[in-house]
Short mmCIF file of C-alpha atoms in Angstrom, two decimals:
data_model
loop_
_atom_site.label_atom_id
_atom_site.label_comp_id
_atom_site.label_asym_id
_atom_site.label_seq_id
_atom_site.Cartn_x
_atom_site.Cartn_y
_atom_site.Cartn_z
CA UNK V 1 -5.55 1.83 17.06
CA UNK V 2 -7.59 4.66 16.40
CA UNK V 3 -10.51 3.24 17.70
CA UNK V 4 -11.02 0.39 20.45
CA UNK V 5 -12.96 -2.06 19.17
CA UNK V 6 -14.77 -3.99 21.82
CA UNK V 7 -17.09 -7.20 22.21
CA UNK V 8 -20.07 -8.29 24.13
CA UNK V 9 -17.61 -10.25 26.48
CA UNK V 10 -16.07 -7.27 27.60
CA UNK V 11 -19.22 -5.70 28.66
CA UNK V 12 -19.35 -6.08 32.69
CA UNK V 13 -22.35 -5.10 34.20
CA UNK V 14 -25.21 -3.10 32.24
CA UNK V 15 -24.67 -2.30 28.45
CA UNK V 16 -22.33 0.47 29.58
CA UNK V 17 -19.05 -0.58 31.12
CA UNK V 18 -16.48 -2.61 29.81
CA UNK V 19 -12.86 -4.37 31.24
CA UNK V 20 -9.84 -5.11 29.10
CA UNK V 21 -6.79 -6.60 29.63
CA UNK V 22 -4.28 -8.14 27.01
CA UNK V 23 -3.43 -6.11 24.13
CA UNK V 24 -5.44 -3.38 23.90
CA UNK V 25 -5.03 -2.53 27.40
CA UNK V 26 -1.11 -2.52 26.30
CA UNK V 27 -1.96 -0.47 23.43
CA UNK V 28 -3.82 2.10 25.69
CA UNK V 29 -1.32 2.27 28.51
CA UNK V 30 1.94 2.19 26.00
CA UNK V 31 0.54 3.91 22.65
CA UNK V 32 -2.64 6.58 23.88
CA UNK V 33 -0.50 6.98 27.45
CA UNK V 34 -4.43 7.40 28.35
CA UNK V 35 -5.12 8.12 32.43
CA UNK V 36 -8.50 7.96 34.29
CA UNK V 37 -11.18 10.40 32.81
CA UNK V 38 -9.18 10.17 29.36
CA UNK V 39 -12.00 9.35 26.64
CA UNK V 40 -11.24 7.18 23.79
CA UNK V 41 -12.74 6.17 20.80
CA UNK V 42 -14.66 2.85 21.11
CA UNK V 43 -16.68 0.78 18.76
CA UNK V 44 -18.69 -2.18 19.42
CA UNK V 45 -17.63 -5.43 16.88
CA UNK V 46 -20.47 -5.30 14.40
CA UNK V 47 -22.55 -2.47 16.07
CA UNK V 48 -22.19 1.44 16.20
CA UNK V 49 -18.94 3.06 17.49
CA UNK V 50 -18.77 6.36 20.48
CA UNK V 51 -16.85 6.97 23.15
CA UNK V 52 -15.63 5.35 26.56
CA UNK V 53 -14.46 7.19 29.45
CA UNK V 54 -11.62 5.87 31.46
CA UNK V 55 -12.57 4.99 35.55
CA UNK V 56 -9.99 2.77 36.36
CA UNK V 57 -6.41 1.88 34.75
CA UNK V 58 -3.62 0.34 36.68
CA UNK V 59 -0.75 -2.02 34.49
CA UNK V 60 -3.46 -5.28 35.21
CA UNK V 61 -7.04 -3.90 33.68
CA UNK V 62 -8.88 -0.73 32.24
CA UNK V 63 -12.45 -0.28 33.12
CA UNK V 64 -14.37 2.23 30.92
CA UNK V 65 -17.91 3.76 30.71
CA UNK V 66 -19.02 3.73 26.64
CA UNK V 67 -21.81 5.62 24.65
CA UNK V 68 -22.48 4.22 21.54
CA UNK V 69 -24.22 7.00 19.54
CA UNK V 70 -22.91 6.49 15.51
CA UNK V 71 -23.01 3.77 12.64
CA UNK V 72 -19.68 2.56 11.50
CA UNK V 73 -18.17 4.08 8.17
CA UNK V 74 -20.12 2.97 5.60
CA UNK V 75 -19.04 -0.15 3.80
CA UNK V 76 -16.77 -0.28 0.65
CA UNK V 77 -19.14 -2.26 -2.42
CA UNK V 78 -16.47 -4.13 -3.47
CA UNK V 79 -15.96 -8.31 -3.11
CA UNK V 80 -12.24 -8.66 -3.46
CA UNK V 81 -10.64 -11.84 -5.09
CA UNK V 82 -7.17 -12.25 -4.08
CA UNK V 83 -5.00 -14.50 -5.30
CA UNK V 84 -3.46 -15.91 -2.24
CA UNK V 85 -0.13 -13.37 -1.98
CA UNK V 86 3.01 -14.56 0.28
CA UNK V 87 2.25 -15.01 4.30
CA UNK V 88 4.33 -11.60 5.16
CA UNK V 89 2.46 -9.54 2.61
CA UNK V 90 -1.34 -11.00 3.01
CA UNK V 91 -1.09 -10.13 6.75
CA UNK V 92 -0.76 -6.31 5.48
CA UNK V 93 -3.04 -6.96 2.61
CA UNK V 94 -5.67 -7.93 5.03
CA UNK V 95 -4.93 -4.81 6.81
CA UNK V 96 -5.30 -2.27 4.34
CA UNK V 97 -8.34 -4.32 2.49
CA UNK V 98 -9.88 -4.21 6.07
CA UNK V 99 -9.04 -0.47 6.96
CA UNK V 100 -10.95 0.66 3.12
CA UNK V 101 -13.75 -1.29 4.14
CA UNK V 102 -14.09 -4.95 1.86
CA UNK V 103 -16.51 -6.47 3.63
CA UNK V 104 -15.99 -9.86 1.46
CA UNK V 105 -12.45 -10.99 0.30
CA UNK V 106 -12.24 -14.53 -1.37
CA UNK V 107 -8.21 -15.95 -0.97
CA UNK V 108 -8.02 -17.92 -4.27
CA UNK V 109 -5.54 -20.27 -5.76
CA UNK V 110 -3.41 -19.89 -8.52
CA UNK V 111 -0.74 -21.70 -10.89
CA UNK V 112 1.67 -19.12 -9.51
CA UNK V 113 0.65 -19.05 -6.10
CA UNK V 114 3.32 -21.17 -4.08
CA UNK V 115 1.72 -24.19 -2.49
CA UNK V 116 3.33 -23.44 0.97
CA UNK V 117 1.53 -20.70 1.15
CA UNK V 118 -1.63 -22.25 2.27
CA UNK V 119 -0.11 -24.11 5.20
CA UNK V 120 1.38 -21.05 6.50
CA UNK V 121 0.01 -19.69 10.12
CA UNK V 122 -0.93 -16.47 8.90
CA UNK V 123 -4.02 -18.42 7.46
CA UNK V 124 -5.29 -19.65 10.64
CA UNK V 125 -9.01 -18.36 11.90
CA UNK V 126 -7.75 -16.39 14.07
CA UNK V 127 -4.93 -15.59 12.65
CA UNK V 128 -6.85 -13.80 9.96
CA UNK V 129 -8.93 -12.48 12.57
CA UNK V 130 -6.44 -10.67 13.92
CA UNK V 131 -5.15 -8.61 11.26
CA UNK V 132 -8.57 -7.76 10.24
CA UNK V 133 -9.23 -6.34 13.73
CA UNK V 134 -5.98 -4.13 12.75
CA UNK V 135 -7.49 -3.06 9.73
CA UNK V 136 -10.65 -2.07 11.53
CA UNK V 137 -9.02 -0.65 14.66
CA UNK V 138 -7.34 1.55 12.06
CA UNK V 139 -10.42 2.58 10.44
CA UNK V 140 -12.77 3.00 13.12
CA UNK V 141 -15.12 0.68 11.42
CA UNK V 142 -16.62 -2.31 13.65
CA UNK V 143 -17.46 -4.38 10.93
CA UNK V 144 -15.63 -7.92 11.02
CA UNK V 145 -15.08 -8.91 6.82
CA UNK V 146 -16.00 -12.18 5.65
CA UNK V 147 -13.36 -14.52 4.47
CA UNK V 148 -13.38 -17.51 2.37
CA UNK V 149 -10.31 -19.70 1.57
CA UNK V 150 -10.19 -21.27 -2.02
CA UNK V 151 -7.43 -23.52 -2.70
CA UNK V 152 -8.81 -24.63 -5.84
CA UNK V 153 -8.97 -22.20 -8.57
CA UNK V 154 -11.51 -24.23 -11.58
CA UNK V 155 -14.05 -25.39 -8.88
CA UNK V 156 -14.45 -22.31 -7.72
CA UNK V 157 -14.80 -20.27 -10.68
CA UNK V 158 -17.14 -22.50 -12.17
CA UNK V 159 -19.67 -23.34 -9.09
CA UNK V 160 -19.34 -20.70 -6.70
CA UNK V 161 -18.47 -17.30 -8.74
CA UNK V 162 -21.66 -16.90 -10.88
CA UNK V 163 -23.74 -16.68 -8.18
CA UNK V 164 -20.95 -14.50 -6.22
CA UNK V 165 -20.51 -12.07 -8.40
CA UNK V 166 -24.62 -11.91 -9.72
CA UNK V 167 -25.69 -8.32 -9.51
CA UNK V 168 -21.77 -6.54 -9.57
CA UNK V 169 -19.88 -5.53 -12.06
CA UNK V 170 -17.24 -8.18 -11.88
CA UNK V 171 -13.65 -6.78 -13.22
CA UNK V 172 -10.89 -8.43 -13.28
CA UNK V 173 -6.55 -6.57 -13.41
CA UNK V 174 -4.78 -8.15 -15.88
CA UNK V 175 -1.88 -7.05 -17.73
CA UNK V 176 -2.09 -8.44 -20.61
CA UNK V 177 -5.88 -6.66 -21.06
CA UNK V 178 -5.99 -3.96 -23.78
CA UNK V 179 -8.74 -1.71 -21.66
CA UNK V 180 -6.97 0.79 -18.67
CA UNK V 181 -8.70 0.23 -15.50
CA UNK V 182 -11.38 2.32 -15.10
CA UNK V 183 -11.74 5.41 -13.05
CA UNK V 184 -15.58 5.33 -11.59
CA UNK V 185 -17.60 2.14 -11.79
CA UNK V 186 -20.87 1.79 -10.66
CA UNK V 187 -20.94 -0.13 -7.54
CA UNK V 188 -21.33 -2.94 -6.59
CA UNK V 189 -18.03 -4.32 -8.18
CA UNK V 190 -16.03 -8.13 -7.77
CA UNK V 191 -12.91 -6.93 -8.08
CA UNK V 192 -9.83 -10.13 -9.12
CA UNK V 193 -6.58 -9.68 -8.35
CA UNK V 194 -3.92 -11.84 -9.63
CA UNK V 195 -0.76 -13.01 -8.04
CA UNK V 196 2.57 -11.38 -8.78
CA UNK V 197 3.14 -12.02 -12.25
CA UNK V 198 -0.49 -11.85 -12.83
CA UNK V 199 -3.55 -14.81 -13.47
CA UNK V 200 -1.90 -17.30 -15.99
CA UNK V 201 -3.79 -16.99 -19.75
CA UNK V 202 -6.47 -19.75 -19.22
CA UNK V 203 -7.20 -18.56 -15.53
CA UNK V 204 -7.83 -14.78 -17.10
CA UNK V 205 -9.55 -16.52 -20.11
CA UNK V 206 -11.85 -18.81 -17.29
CA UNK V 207 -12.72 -15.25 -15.44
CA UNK V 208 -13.53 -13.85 -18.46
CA UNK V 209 -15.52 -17.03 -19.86
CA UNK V 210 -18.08 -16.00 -15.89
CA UNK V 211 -18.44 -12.52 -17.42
CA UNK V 212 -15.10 -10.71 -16.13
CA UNK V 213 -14.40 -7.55 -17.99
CA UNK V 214 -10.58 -7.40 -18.10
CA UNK V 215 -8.45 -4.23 -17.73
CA UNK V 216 -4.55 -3.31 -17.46
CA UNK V 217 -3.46 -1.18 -14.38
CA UNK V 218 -1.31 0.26 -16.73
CA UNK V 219 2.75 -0.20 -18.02
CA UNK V 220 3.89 -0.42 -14.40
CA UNK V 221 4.36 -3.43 -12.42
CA UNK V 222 2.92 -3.02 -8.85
CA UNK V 223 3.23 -5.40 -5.79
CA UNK V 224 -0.02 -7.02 -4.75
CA UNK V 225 -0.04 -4.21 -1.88
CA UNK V 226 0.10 -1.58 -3.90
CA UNK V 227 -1.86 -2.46 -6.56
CA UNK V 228 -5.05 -3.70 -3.86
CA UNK V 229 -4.49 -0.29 -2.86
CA UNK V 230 -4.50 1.59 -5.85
CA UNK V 231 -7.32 0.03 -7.39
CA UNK V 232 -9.49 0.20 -4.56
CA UNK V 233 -8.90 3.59 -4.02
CA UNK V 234 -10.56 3.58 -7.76
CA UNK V 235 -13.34 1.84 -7.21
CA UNK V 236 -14.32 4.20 -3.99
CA UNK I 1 13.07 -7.93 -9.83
CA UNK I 2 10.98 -7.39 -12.97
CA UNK I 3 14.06 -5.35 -14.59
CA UNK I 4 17.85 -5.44 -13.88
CA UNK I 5 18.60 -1.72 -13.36
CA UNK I 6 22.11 -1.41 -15.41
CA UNK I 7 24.33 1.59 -14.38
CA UNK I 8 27.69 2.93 -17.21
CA UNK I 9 29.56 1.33 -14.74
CA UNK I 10 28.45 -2.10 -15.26
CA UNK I 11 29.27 -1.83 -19.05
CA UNK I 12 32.55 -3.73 -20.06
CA UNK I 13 33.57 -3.34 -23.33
CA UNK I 14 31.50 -1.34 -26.06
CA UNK I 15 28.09 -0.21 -25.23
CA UNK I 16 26.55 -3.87 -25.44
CA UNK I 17 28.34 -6.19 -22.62
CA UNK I 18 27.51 -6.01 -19.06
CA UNK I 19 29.25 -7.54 -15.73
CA UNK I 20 27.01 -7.94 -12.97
CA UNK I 21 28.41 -8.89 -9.45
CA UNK I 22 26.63 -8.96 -5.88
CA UNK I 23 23.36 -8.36 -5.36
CA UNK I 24 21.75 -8.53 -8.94
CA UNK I 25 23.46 -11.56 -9.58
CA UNK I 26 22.16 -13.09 -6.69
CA UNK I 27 18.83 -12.40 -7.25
CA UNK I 28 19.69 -13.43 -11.66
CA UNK I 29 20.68 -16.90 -9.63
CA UNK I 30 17.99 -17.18 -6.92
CA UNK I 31 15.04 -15.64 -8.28
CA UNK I 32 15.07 -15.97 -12.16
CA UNK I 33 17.35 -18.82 -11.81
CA UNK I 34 18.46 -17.93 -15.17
CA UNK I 35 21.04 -20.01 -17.39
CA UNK I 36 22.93 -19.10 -20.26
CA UNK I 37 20.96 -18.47 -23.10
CA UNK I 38 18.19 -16.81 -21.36
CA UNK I 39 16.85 -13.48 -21.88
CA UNK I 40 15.97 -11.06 -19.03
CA UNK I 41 14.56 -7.42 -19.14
CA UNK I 42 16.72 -4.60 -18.29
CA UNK I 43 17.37 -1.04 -18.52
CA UNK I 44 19.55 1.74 -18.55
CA UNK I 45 19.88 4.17 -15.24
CA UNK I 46 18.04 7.44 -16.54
CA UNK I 47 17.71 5.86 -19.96
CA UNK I 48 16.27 3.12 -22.33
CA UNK I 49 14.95 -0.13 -21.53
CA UNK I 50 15.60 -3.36 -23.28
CA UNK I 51 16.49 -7.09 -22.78
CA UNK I 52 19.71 -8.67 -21.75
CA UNK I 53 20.81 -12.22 -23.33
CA UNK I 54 22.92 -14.13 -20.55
CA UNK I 55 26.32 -15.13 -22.11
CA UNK I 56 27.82 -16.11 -19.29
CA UNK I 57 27.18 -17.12 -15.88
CA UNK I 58 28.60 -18.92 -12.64
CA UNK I 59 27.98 -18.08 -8.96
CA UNK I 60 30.75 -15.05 -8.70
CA UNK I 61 29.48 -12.86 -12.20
CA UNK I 62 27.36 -12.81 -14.57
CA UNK I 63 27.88 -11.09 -17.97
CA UNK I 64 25.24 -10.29 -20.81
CA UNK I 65 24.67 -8.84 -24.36
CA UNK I 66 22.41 -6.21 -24.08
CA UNK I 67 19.96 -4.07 -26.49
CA UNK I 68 18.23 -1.29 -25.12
CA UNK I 69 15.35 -0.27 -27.78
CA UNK I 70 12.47 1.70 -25.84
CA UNK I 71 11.95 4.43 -23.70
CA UNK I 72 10.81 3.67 -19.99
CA UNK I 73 7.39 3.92 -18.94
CA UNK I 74 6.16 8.00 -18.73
CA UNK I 75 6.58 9.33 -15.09
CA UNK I 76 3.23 10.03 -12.93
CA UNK I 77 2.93 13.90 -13.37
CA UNK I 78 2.79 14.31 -9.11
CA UNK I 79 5.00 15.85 -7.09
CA UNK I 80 4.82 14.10 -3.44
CA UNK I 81 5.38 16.27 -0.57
CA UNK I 82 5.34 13.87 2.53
CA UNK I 83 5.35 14.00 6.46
CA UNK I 84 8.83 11.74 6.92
CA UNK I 85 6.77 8.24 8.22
CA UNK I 86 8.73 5.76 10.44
CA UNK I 87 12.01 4.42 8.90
CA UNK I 88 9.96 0.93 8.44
CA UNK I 89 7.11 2.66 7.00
CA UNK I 90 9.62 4.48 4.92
CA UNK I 91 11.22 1.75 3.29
CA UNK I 92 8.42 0.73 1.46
CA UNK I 93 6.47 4.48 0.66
CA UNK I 94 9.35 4.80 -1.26
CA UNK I 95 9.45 1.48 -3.09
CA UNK I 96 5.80 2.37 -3.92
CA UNK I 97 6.35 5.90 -4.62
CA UNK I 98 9.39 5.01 -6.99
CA UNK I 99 7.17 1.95 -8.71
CA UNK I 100 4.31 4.41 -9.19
CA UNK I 101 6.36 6.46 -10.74
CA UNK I 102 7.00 9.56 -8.92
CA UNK I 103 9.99 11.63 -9.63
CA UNK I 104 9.95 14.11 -7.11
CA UNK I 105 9.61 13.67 -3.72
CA UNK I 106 9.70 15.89 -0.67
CA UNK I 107 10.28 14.70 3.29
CA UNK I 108 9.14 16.67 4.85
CA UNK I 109 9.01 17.40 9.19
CA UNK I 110 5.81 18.11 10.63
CA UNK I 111 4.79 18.37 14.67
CA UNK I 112 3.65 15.08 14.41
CA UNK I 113 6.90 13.47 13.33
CA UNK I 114 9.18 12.46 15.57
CA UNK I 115 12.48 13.87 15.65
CA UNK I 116 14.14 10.41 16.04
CA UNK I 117 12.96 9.71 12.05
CA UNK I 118 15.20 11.85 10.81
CA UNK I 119 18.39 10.18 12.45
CA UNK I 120 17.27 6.99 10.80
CA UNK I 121 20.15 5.00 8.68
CA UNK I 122 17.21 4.83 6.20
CA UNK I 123 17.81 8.16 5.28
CA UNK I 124 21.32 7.69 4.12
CA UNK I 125 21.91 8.84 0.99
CA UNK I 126 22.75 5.54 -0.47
CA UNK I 127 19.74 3.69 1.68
CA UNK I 128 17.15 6.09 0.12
CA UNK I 129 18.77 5.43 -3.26
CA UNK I 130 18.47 1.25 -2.27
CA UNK I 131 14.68 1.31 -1.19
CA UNK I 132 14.13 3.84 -4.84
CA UNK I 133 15.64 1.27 -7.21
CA UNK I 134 13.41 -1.33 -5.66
CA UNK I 135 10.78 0.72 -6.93
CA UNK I 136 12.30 1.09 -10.51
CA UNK I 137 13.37 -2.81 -10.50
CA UNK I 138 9.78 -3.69 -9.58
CA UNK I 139 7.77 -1.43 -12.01
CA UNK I 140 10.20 -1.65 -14.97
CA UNK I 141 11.57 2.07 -14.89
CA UNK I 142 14.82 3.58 -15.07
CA UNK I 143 14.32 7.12 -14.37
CA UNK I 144 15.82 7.88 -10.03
CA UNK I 145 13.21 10.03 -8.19
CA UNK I 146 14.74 12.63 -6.70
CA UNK I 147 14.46 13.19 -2.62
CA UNK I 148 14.42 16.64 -0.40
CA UNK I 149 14.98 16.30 3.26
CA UNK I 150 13.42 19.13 4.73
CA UNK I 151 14.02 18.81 8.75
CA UNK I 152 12.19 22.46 8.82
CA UNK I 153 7.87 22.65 7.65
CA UNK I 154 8.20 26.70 8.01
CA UNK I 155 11.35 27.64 6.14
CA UNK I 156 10.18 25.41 3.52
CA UNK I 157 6.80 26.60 3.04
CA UNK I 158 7.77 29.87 3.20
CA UNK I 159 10.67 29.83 0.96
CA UNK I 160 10.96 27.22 -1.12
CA UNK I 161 7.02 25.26 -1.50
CA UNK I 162 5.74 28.51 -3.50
CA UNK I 163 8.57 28.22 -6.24
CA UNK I 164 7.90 24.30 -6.30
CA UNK I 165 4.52 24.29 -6.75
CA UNK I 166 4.55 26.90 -9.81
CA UNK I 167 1.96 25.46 -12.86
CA UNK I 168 0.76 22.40 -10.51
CA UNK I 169 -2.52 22.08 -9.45
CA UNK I 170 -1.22 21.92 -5.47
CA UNK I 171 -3.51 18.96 -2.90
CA UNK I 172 -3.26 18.81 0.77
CA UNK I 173 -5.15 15.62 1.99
CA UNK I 174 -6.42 16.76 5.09
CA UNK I 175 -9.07 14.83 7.72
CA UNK I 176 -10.78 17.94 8.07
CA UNK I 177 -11.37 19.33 5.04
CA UNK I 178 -15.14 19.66 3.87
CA UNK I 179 -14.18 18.22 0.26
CA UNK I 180 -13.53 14.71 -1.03
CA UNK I 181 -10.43 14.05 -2.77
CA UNK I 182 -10.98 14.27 -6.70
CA UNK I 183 -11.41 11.65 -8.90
CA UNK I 184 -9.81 12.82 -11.20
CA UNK I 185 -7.23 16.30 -11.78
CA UNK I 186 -5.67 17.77 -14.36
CA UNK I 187 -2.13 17.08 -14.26
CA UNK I 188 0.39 17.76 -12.94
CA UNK I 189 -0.27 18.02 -9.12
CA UNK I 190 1.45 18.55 -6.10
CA UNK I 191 0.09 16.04 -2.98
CA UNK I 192 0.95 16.98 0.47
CA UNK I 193 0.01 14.03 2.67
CA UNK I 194 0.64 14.23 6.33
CA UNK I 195 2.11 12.13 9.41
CA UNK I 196 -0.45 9.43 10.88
CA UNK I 197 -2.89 11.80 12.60
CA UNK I 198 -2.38 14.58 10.16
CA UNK I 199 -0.70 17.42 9.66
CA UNK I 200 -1.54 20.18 12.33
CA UNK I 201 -3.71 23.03 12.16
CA UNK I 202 -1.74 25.44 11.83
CA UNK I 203 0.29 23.11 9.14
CA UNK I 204 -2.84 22.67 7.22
CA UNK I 205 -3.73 26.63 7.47
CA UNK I 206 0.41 27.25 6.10
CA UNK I 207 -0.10 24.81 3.42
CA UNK I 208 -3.66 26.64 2.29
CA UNK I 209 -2.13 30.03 2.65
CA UNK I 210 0.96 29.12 0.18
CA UNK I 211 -2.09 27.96 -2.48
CA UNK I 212 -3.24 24.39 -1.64
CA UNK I 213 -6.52 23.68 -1.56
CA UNK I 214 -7.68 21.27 1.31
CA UNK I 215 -9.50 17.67 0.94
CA UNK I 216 -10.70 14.72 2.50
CA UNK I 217 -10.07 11.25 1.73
CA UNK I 218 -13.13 9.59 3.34
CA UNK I 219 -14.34 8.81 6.72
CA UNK I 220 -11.55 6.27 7.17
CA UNK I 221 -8.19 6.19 8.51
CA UNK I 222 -5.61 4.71 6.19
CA UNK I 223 -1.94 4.12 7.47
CA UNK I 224 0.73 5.94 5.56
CA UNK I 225 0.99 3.51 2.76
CA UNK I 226 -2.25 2.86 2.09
CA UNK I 227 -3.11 6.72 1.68
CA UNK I 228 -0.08 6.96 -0.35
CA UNK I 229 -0.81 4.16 -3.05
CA UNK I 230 -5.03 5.18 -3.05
CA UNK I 231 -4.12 8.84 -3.62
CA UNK I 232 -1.26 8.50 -6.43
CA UNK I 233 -3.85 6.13 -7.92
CA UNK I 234 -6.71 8.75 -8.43
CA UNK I 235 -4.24 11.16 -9.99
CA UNK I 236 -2.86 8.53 -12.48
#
């Protein structure tokens, strides 16, 4: 948590002091071992980010003055299509996508996506939520992404992505592709992901039928982790 | 699993028949759910890759016909000098480090590690060498990355960094460093990433002084793995 993120509701009085309990108060106490006069990094959930000055801690509730003087980190151009990766890995995913700054991730269906996987709790509102807020406290951003849950792979593709992906460069990793990824693109970019053991040929060939360019991410297998990661980090 | 990592040991009677016991035939059983007849990709420790036809199978061995026709996939030219992360964190930076293909890797202390990391049982010889062939298994390689533990950041700056970094172009991703991490860099490098909150100061000034030169990788914070993954990525 290298940055507090905060929300109206914990504002007390004016604009300038706020009172936490729960988890980041745990966090503060256990993890930043923060006393009175301490100053922390704070950010206000989708506004600018400062500082807040401890005035009162005990083990119950932390009061703190803030100054919000700075925009969050600017955004990362990219709309992420995921296909929907195993509960324990998606709530890292989320993490990292969050911490490099996706504003928009789309969780999408596909024939070798598990069906159980979209009844697990880790897909819950706030659920989601909350490892996005991880990703974000990380980051020091303050900027909540969108997402949007897509159990059915054709219907989507064929009504929603066109006008998703109008005005990006949409690209999608495939290993069977016979381009390498690229190393610069100019922004903004809809980046598709496929699951482990990648988009079957006809969901590739459906991407590619909206205007997908498809690339390899090389000989290498990555996991889904890894690979969000690594092509990302390209695409920044 | 995406290749069965064969060591000389497994090899029965010529150079073509393989017995598998324990925990690659559990996954053959569980994962692949293989049968008879089926073919599965393998390789050779430190040598060729190839595919393995099942001849025979129950739930106590499993034994195969094997051809090994190609070499595995070329190494990433980077040598990884790293701050030693939590033994959780640590378990999968090297999965990802060994499926990115990274042969040489360096753990390195630093004042922000804590000394209780290095007493870890993940840093058994044999657990390092567990968490590496993950790595391989996942990415379809057969060539081991080799680990330092180095429990002391001045001794082996001063004595031993210099000779290592000979003919690499040597990287230290720093927070404050007034230059953004390359795109791209002729190979091969050396990467020096540091604990969560960096390396010190005085860390960052040692590292400079041996021959690094200093960047940043953006205005956010990534966690270990992340950071890891998005910087290998840029130098692939």
């Amino acid at each position: 948590m290298n940055l507090i993120l905060l929300f109206k509701s914990d504002f007390i009085e004016d604009t300038k002091k706020v009172r936490l309990q729960g988890r980041r108060l745990k966090h503060i106490l256990e993890v930043h071992r923060a006393s009175v006069g301490d100053q922390l990094c704070v950010g206000l959930s989708e506004g600018y980010i400062g500082h807040g000055v401890v005035t009162g801690l005990d083990n119950k509730v932390l009061e703190m003055d803030v100054l919000l003087s700075r925009k969050p980190p600017d955004p990362l151009p990219v709309t992420l299509i995921l296909a929907l990766p195993r509960p324990k890995v998606l709530k890292r995913v989320l993490l990292t996508v969050s911490s490099m700054g996706v504003k928009q991730i789309v969780l999408l269906n596909s024939y070798r996506v598990e069906k159980s996987y979209w009844q697990s709790k880790v897909m819950g509102k706030e659920s989601l939520k909350k490892h996005l807020i991880l990703g974000l406290e990380l980051a020091r951003d303050t900027v909540m992404p969108e997402v949007w849950l897509r159990p059915l792979f054709k219907p989507f593709v064929e009504d929603e992505l066109p006008a998703l992906i109008k005005g990006s460069f949409p690209i999608v990793a495939h290993p069977s592709a016979t381009k390498p990824f690229p190393i610069h693109v100019s922004p903004p970019v809809t980046l598709a992901i496929g699951p482990e053991g990648g988009f079957t040929p006809y969901e590739a060939a459906k991407l590619v039928s909206c205007g997908f360019s498809s690339f390899h991410i090389g000989e290498r297998i990555l996991n889904v982790e890894t690979a969000v990661a690594a092509l990302l980090s390209r695409l920044s």
